[in-house]
Short mmCIF file of N, CA, C and O in Angstrom, two decimals:
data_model
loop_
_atom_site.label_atom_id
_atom_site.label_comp_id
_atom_site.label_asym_id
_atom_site.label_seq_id
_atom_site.Cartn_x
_atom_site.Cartn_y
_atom_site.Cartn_z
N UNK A 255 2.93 3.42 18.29
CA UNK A 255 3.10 2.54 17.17
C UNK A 255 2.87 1.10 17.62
O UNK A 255 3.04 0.74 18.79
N UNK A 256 2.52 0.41 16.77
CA UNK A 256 1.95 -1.27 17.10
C UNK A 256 3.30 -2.51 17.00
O UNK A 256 4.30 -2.65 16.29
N UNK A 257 2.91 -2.99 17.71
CA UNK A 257 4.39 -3.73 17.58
C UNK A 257 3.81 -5.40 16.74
O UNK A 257 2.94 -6.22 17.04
N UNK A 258 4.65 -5.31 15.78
CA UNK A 258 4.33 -6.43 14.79
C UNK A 258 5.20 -7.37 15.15
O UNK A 258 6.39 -7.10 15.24
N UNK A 259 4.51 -9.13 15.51
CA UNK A 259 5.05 -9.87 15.39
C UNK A 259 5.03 -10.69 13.69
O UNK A 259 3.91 -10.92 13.22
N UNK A 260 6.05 -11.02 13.00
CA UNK A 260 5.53 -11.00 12.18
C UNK A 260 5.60 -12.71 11.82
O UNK A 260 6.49 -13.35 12.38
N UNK A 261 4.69 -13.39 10.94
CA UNK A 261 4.35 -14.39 10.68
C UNK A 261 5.21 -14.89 9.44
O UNK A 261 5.43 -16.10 9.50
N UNK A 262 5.72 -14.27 8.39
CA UNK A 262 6.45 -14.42 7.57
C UNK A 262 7.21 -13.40 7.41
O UNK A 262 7.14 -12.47 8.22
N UNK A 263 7.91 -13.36 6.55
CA UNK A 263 9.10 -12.61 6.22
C UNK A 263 9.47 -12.70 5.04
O UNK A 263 9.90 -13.83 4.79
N UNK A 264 9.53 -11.50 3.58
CA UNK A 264 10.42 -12.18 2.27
C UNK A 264 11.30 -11.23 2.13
O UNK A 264 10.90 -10.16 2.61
N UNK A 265 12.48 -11.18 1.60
CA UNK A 265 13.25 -10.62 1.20
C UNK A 265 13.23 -10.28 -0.32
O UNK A 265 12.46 -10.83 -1.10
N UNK A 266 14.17 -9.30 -0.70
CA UNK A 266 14.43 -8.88 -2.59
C UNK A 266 15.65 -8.17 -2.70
O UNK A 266 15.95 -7.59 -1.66
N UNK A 267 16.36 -8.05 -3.53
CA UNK A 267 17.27 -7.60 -3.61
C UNK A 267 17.56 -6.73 -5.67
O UNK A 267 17.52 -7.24 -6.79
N UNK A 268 17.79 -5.45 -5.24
CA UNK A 268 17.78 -4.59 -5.81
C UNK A 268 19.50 -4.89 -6.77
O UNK A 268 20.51 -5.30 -6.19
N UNK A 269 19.44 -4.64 -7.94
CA UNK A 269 20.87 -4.35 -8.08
C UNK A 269 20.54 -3.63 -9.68
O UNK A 269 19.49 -3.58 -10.32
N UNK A 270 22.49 -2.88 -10.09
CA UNK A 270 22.16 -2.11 -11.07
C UNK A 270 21.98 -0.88 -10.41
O UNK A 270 22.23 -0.42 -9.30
N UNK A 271 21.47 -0.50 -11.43
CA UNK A 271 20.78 0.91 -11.22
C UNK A 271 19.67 1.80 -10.70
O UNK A 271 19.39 3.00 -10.72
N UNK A 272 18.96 0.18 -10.05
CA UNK A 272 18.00 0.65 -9.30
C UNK A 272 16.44 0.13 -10.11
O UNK A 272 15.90 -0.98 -10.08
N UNK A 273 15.86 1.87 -11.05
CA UNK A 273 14.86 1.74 -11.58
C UNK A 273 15.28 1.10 -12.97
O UNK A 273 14.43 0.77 -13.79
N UNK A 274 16.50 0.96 -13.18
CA UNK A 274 17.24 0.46 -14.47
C UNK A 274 18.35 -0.83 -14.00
O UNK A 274 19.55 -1.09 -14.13
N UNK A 275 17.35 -1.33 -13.49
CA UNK A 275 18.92 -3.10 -13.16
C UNK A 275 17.47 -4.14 -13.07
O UNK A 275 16.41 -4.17 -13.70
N UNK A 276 18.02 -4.88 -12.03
CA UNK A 276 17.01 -6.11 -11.72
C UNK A 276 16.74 -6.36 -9.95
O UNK A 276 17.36 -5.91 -8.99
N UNK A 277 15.60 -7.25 -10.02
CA UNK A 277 15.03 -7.00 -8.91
C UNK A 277 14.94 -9.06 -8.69
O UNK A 277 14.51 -9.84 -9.54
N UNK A 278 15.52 -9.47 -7.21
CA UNK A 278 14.94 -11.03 -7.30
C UNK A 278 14.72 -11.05 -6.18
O UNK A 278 15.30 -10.30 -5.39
N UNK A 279 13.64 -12.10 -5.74
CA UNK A 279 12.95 -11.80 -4.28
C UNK A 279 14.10 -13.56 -3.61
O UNK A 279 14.79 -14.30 -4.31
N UNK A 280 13.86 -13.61 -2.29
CA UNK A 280 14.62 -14.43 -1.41
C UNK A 280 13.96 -15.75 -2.18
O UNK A 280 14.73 -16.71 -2.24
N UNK A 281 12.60 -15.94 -2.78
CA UNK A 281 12.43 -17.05 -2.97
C UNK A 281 12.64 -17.34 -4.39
O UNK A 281 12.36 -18.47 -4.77
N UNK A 282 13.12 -16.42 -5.30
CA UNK A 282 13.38 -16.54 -6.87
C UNK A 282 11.90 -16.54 -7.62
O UNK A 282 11.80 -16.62 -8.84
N UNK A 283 10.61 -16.44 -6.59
CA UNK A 283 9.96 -16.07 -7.66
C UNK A 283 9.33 -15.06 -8.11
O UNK A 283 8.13 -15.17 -8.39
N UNK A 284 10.03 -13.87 -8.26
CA UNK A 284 10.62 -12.68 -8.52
C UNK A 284 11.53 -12.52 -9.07
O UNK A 284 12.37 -12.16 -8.26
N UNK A 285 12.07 -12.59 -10.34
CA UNK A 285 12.79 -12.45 -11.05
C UNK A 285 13.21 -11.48 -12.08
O UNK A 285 13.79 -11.77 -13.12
N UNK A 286 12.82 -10.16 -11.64
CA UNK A 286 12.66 -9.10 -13.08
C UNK A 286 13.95 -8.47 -13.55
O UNK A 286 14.93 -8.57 -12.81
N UNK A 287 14.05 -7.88 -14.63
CA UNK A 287 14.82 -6.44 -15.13
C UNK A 287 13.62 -5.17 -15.20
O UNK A 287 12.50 -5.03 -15.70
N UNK A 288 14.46 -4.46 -14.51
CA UNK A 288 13.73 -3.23 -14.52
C UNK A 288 13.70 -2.45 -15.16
O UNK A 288 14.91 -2.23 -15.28
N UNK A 289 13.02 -1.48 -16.00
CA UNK A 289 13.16 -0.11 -16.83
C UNK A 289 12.38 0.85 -16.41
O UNK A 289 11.21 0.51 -16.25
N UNK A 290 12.69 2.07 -16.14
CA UNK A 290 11.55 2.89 -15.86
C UNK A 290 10.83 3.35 -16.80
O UNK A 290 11.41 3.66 -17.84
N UNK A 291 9.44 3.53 -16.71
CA UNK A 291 8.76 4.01 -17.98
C UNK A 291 8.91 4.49 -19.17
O UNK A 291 9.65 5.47 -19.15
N UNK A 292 8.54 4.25 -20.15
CA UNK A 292 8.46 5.77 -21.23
C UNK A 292 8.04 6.93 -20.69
O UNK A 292 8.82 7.88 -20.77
N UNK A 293 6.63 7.14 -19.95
CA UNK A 293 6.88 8.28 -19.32
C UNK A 293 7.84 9.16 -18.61
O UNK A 293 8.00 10.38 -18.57
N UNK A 294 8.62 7.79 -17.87
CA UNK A 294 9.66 8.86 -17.26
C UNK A 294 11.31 8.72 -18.05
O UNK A 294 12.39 8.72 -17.47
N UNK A 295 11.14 8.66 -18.98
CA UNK A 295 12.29 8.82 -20.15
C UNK A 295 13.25 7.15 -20.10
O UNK A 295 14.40 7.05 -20.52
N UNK A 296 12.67 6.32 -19.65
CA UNK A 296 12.89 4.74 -19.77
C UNK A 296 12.36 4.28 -21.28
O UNK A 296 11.75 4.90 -22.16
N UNK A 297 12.75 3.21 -21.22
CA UNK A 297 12.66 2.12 -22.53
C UNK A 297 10.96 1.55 -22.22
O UNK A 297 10.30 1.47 -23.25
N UNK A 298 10.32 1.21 -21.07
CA UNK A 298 9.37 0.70 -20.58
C UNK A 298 9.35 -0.99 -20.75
O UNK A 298 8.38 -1.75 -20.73
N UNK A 299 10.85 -1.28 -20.94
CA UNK A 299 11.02 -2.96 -21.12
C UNK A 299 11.05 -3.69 -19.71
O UNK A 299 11.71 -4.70 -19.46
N UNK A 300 10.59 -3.31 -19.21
CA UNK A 300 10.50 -4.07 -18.14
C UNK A 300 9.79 -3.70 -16.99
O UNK A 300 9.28 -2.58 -17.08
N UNK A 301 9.63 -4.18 -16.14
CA UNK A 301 9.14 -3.68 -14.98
C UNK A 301 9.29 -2.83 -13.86
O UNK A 301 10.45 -2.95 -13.49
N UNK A 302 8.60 -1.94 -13.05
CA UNK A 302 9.22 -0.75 -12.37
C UNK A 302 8.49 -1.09 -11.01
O UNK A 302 7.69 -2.02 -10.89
N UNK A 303 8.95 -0.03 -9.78
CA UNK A 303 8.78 -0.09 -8.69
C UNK A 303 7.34 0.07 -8.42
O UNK A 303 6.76 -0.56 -7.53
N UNK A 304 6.71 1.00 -9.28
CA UNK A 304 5.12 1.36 -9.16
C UNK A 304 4.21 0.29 -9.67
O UNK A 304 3.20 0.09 -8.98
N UNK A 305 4.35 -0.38 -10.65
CA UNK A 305 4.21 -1.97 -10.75
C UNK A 305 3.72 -2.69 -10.22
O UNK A 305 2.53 -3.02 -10.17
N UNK A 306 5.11 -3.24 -9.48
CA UNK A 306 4.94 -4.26 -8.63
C UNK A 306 4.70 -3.61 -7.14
O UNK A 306 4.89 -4.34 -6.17
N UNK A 307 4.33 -2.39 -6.97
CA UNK A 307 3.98 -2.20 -5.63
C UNK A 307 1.78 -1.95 -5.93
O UNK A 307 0.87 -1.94 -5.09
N UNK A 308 1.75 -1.82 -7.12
CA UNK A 308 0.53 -1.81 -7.70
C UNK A 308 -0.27 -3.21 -7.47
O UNK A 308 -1.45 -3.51 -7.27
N UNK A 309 1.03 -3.96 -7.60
CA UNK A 309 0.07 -5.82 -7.80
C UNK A 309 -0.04 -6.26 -6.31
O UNK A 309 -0.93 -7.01 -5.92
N UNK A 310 1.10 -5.66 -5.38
CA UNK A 310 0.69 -6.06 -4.39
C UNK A 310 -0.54 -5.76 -3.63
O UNK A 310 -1.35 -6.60 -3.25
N UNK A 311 -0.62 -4.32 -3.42
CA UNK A 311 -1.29 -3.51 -2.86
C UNK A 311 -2.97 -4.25 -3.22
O UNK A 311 -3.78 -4.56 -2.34
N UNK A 312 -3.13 -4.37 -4.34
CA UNK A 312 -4.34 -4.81 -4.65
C UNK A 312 -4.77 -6.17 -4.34
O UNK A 312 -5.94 -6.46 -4.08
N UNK A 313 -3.57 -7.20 -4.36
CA UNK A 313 -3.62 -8.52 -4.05
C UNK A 313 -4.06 -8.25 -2.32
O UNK A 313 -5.15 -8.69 -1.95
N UNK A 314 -3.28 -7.59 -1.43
CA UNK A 314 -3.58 -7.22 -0.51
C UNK A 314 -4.84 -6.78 0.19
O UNK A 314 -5.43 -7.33 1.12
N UNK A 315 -5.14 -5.53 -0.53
CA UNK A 315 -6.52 -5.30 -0.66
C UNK A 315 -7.47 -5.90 -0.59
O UNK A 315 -8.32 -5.84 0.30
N UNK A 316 -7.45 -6.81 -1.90
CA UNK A 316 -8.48 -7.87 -2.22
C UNK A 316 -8.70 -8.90 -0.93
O UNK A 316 -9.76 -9.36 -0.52
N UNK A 317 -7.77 -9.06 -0.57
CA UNK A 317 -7.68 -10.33 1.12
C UNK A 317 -8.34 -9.26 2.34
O UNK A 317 -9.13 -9.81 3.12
N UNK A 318 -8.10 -7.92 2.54
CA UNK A 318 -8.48 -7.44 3.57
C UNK A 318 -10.08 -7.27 3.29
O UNK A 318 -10.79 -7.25 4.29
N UNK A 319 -10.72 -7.13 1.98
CA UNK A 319 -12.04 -6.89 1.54
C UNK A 319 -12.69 -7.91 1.99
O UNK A 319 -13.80 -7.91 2.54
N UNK A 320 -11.86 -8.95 1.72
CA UNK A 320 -13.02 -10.85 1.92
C UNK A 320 -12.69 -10.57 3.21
O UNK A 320 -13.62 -9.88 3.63
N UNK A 321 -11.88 -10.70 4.07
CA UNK A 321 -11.66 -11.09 5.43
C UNK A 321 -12.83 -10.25 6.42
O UNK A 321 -13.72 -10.64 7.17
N UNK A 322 -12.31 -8.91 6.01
CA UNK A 322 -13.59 -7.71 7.09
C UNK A 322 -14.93 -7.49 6.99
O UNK A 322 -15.67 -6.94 7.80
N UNK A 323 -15.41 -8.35 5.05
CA UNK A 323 -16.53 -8.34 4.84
C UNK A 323 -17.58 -9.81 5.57
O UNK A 323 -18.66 -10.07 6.10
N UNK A 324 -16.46 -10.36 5.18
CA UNK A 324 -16.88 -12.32 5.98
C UNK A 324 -16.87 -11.86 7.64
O UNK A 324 -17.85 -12.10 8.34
N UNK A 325 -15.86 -11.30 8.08
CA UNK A 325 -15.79 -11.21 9.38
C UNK A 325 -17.19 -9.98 10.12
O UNK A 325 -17.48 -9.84 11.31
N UNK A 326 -17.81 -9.28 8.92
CA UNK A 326 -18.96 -8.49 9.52
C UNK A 326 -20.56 -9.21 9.04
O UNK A 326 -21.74 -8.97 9.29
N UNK A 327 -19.90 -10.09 8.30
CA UNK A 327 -21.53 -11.22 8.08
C UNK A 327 -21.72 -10.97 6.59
O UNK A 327 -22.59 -11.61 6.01
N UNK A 328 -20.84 -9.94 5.82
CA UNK A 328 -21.45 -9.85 4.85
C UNK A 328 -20.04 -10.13 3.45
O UNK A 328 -19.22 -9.38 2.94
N UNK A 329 -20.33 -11.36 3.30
CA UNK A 329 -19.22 -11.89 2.38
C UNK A 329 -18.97 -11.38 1.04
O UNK A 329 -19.91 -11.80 0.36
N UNK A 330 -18.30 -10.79 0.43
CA UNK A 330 -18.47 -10.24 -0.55
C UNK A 330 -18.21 -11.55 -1.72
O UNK A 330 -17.53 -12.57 -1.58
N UNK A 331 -19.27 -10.97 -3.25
CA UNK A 331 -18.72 -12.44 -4.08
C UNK A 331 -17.27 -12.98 -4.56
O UNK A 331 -16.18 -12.41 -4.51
N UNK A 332 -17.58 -14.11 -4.98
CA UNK A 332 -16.42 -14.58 -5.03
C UNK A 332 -16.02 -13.84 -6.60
O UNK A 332 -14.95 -14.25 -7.06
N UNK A 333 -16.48 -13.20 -7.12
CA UNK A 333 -16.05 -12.32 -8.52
C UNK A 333 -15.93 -10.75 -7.92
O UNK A 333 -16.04 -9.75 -8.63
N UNK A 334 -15.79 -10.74 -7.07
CA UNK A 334 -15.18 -9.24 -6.33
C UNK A 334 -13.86 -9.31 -6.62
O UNK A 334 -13.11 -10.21 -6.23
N UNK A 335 -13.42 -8.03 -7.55
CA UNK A 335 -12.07 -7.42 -7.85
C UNK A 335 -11.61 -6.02 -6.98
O UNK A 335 -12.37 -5.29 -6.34
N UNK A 336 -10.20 -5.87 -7.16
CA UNK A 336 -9.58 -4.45 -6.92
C UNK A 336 -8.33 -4.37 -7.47
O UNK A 336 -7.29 -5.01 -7.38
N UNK A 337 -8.80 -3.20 -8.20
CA UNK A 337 -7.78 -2.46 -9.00
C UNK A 337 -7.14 -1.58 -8.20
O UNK A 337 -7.80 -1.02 -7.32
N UNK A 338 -5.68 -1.28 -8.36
CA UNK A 338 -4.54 0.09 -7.72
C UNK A 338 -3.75 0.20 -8.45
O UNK A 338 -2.80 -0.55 -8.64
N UNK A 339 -4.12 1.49 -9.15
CA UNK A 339 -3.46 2.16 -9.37
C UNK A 339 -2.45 3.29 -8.87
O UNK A 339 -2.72 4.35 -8.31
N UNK A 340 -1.35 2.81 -9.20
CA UNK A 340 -0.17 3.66 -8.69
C UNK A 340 0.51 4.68 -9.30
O UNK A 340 1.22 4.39 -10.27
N UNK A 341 0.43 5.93 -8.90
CA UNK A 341 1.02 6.83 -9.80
C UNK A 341 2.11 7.68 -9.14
O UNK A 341 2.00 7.82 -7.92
N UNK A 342 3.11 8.25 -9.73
CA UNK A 342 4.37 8.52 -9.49
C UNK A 342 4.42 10.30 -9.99
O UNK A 342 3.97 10.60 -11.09
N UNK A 343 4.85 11.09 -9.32
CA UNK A 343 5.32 12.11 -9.97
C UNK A 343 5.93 13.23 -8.92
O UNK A 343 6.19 12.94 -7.75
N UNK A 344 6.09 14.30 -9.36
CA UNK A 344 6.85 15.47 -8.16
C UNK A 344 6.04 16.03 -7.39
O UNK A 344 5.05 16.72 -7.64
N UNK A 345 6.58 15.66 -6.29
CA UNK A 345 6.39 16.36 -4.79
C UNK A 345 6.76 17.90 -4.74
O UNK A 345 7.87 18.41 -4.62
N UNK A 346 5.72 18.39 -4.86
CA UNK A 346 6.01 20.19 -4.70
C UNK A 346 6.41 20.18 -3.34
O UNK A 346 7.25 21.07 -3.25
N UNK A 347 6.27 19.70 -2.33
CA UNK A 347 6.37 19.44 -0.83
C UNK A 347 8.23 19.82 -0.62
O UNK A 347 8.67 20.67 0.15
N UNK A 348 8.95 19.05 -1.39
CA UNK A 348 10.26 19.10 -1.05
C UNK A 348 11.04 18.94 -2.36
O UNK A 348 12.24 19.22 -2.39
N UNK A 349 10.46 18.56 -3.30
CA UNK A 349 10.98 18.89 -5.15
C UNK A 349 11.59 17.48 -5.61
O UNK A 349 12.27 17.21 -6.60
N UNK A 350 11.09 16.57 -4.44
CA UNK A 350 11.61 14.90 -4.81
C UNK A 350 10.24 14.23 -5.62
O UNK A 350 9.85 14.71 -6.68
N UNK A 351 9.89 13.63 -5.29
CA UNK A 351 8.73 12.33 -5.47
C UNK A 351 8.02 11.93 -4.68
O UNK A 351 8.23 11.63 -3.51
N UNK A 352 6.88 11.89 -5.45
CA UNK A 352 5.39 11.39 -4.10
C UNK A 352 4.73 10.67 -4.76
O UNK A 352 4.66 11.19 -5.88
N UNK A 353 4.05 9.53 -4.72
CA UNK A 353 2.59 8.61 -4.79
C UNK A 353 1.41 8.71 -4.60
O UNK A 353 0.85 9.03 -3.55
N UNK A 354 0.88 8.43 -5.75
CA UNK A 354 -0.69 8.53 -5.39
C UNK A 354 -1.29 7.23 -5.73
O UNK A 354 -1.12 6.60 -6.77
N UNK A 355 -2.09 6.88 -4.58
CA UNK A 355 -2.55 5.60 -5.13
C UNK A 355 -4.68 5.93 -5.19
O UNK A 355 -5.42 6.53 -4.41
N UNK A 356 -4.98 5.08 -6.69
CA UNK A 356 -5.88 5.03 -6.40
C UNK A 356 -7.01 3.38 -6.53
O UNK A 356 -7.03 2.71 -7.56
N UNK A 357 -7.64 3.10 -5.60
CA UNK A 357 -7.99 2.38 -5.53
C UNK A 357 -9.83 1.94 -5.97
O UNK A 357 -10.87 2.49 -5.62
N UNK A 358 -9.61 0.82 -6.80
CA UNK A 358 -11.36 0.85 -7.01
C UNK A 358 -11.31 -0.86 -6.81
O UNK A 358 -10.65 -1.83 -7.19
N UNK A 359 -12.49 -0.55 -5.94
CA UNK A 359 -13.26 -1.97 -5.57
C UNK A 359 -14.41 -1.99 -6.70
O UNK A 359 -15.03 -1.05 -7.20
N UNK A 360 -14.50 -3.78 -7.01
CA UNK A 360 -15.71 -3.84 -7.80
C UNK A 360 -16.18 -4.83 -6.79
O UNK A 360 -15.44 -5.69 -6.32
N UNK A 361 -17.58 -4.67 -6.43
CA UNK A 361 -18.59 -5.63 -5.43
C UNK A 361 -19.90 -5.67 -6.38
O UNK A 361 -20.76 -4.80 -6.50
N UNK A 362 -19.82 -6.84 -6.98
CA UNK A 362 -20.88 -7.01 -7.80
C UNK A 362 -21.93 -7.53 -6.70
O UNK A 362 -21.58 -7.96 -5.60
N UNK A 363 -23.42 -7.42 -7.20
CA UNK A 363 -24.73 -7.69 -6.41
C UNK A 363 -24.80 -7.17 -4.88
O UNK A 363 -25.52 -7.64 -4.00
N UNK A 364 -23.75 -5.92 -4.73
CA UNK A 364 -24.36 -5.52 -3.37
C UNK A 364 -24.79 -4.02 -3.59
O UNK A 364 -24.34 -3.54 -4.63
N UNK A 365 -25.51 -3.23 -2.86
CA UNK A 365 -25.87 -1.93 -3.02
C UNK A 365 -24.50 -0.90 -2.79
O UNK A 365 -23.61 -0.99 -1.95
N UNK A 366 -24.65 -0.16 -3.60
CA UNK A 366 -24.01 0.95 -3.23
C UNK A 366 -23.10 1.23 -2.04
O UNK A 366 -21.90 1.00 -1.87
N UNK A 367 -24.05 1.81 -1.24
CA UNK A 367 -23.86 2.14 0.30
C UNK A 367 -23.06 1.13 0.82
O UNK A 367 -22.12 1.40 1.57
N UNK A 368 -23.41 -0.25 0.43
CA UNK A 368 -23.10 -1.25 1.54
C UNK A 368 -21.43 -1.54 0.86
O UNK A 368 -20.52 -1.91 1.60
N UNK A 369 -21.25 -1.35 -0.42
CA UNK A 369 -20.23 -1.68 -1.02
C UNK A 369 -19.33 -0.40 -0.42
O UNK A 369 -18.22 -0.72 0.01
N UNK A 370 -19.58 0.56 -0.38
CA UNK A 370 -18.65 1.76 0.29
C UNK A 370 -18.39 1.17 1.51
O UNK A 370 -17.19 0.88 1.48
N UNK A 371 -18.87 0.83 2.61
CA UNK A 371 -18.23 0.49 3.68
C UNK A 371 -17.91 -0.68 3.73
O UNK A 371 -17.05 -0.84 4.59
N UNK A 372 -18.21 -1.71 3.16
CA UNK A 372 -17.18 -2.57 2.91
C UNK A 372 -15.77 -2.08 2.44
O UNK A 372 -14.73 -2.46 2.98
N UNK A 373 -15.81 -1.39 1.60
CA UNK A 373 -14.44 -0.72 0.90
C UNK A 373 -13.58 -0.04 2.35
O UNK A 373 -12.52 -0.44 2.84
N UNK A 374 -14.36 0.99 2.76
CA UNK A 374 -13.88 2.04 3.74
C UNK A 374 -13.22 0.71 5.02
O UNK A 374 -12.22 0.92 5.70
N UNK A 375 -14.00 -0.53 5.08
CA UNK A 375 -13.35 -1.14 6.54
C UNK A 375 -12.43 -1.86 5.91
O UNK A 375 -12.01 -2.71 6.69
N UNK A 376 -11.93 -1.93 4.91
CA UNK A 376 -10.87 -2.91 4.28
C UNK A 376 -9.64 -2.28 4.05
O UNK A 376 -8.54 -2.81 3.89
N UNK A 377 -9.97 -1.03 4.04
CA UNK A 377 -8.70 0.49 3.97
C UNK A 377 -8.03 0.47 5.25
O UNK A 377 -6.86 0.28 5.56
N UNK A 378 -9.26 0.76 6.03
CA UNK A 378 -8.97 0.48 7.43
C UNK A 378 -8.12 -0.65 7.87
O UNK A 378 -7.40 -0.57 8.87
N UNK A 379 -8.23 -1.75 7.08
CA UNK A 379 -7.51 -3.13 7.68
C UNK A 379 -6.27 -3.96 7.02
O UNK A 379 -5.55 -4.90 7.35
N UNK A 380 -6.48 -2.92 5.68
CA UNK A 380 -5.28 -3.55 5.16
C UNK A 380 -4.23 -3.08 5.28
O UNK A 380 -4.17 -1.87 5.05
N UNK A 381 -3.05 -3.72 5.65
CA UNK A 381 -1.72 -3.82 6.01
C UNK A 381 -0.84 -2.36 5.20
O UNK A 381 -0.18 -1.44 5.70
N UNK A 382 -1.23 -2.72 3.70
CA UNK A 382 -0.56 -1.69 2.81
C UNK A 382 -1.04 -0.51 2.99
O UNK A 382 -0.29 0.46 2.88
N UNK A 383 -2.54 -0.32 3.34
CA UNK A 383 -3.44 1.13 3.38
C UNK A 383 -2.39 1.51 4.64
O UNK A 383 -1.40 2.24 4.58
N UNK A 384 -2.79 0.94 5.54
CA UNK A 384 -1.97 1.32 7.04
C UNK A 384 -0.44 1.94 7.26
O UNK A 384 -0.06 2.56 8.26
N UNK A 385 0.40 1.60 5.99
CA UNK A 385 1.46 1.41 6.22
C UNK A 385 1.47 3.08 5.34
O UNK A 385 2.17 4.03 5.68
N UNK A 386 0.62 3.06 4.32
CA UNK A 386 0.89 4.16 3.72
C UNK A 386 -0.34 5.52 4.31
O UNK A 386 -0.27 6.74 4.15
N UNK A 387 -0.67 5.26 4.53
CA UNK A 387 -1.80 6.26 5.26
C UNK A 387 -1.08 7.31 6.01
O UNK A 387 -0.32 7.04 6.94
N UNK A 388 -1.43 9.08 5.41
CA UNK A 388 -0.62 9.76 5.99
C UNK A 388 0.12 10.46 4.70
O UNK A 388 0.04 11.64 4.38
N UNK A 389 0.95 9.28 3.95
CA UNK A 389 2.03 9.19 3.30
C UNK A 389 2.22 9.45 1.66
O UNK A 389 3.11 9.84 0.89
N UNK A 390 1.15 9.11 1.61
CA UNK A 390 0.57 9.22 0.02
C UNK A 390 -0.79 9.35 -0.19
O UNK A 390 -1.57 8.96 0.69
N UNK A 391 -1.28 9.96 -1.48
CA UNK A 391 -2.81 10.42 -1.60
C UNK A 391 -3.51 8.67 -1.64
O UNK A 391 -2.96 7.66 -2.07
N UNK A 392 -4.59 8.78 -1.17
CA UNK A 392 -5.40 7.42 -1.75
C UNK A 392 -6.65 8.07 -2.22
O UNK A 392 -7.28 8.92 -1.59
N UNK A 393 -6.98 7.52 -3.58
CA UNK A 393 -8.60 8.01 -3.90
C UNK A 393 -9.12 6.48 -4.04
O UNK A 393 -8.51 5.55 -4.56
N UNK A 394 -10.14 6.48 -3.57
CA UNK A 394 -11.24 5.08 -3.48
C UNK A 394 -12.15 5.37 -4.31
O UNK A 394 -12.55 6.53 -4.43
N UNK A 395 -12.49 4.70 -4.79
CA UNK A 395 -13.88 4.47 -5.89
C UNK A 395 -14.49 3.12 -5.64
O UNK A 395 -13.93 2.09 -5.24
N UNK A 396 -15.71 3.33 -5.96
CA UNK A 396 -16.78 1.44 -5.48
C UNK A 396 -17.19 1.28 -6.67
O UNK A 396 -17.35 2.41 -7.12
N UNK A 397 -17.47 0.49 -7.49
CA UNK A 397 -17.93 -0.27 -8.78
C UNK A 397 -19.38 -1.28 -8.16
O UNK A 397 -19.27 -2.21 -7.35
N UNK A 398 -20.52 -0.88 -8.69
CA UNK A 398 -21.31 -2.39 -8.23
C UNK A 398 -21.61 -2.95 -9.15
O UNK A 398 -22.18 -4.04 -9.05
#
């Protein structure tokens, strides 16, 4: 295992009921009430764990895409998006809960091919892929 020094640090703090209370991060700007879905028999008034682990992941994403694409000569545009989708449901594995995330890069004006491995080295490099790799399904998709 890699030993992380780490450069920042944030905190959050959970209270309530969890998928049904509120959520505020160390710096307050994070501020939610939580509800779990209508799908999963919630009100859907508020915000849930799959969410906000959705906005990160992609915000994330999106930084490891520019960084590995700039860092191999080939910069991706500055209108390059990524979507993650996060999905939630039962783990036949042990009868709890498992994640699936799926991820789509959009790389406008590059080919195909070249947009897949851009995608594939940014999986490779991003922090969140890494952390979950193993752990949960990921499906990738490329948009050009």
């Amino acid at each position: 295992m890699a030993t992380i020094d780490p450069v920042y640090t944030i905190a959050s703090t959970a209270t309530g009921g969890g998928r049904d209370g509120q959520v505020v991060s160390q710096s307050g700007q994070i501020d939610l009430d939580l509800q779990p879905p209508k799908e999963m028999g919630g009100s859907g008034d508020g915000s849930n764990p799959e969410e906000l682990f959705s906005a990160g992941y992609a915000a994330c994403f999106l930084g490891a895409l520019r960084a590995t694409s700039k860092q191999a000569g080939s910069p991706v545009p500055d209108d390059s998006t990524v979507t993650v989708a996060v999905g939630i449901g039962k783990d036949d594995s042990d009868g709890g809960f498992g994640l699936v995330a799926t991820i789509e890069t959009y790389i406008p004006g590059v080919d195909e091919a070249k947009a897949k491995e851009l995608t594939e080295n940014a999986h490779a490099f991003c922090p969140y892929s890494k952390a979950t790799k193993g752990n949960i399904q990921h499906n990738i998709t490329v948009r050009v």
